[in-house]
C-alpha positions as CSV (number, residue, x, y, z in Angstrom):
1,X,-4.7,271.9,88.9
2,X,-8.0,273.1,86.8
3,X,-7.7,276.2,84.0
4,X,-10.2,277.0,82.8
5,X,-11.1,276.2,78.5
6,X,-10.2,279.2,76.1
7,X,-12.6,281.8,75.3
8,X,-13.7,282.7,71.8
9,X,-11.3,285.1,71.2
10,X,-8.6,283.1,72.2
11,X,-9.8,279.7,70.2
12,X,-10.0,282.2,67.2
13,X,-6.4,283.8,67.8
14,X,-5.0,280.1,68.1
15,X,-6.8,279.2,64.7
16,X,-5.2,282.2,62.9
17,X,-1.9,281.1,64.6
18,X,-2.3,277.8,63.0
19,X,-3.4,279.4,59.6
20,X,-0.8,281.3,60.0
21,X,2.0,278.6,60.5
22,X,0.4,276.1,57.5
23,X,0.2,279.2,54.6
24,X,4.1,280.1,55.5
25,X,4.4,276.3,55.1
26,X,4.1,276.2,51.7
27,X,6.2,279.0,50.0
28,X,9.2,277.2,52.7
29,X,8.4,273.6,51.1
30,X,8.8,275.3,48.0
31,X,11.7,276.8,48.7
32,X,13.1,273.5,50.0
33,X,12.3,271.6,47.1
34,X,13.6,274.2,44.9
35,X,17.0,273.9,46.8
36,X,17.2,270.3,46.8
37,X,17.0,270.9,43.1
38,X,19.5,273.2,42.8
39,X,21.6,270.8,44.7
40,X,20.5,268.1,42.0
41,X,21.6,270.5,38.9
42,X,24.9,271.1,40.3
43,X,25.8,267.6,41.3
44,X,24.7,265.9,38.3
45,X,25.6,268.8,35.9
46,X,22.1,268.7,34.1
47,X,22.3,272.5,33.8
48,X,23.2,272.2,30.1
49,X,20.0,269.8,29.5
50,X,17.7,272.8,30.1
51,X,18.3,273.5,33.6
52,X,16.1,276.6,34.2
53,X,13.0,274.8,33.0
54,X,13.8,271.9,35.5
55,X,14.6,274.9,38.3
56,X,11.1,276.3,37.2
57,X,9.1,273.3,37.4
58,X,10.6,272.1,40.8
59,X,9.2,275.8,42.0
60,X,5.6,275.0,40.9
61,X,5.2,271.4,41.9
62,X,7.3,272.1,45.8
63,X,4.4,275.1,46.1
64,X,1.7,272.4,45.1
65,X,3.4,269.9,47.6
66,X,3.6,272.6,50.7
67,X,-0.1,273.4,50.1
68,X,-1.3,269.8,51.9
69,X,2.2,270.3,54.5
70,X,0.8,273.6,55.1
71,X,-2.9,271.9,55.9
72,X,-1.5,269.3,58.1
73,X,0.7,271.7,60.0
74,X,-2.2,273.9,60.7
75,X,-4.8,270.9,61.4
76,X,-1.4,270.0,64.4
77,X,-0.9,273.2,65.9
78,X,-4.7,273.9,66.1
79,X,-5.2,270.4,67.7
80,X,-2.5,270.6,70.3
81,X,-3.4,274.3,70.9
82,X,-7.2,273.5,71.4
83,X,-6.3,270.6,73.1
84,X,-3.9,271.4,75.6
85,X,-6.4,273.8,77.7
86,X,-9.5,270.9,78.1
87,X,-9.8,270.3,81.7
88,X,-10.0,266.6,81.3
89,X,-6.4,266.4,79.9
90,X,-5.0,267.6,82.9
91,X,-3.8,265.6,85.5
């Protein structure tokens, strides 16, 4: 069976999809990150040791580590997107 390739419009729609996906990406790796640090204050009791600072800095570096998650989740769901349609990668 033969479909045919995406138009323009629809190559553009699937490339905001995937910008889309990759900028929610990173305030959710953040938020991660600043869970899994939460987690860490409460198990190990560090709250007394300046534990809002710690909470603080675990916000800013988890948004600095879901920027690149949020590029290589785009760069994936564009790829497979783009891909999927190619005549050639049907069989």
């Amino acid at each position: 069976m033969w479909t045919l390739p995406y138009s323009t419009p629809q190559k553009a729609g699937v490339i905001l999809y995937g910008l889309l996906i990759g900028a929610l990406m990173v305030p959710l790796t953040a938020g991660a990150v600043l869970l899994l640090g939460m987690v860490l204050l409460f198990v190990h009791a560090a709250s007394r040791h300046g534990g809002a600072f710690f909470l603080a800095q675990l916000l800013f570096y988890g948004f600095y580590l879901g920027i690149p998650v949020g590029v290589f989740v785009c760069w994936r769901v564009c790829r497979s997107r783009l891909r999927e349609a190619k005549p050639e990668n049907l069989s």
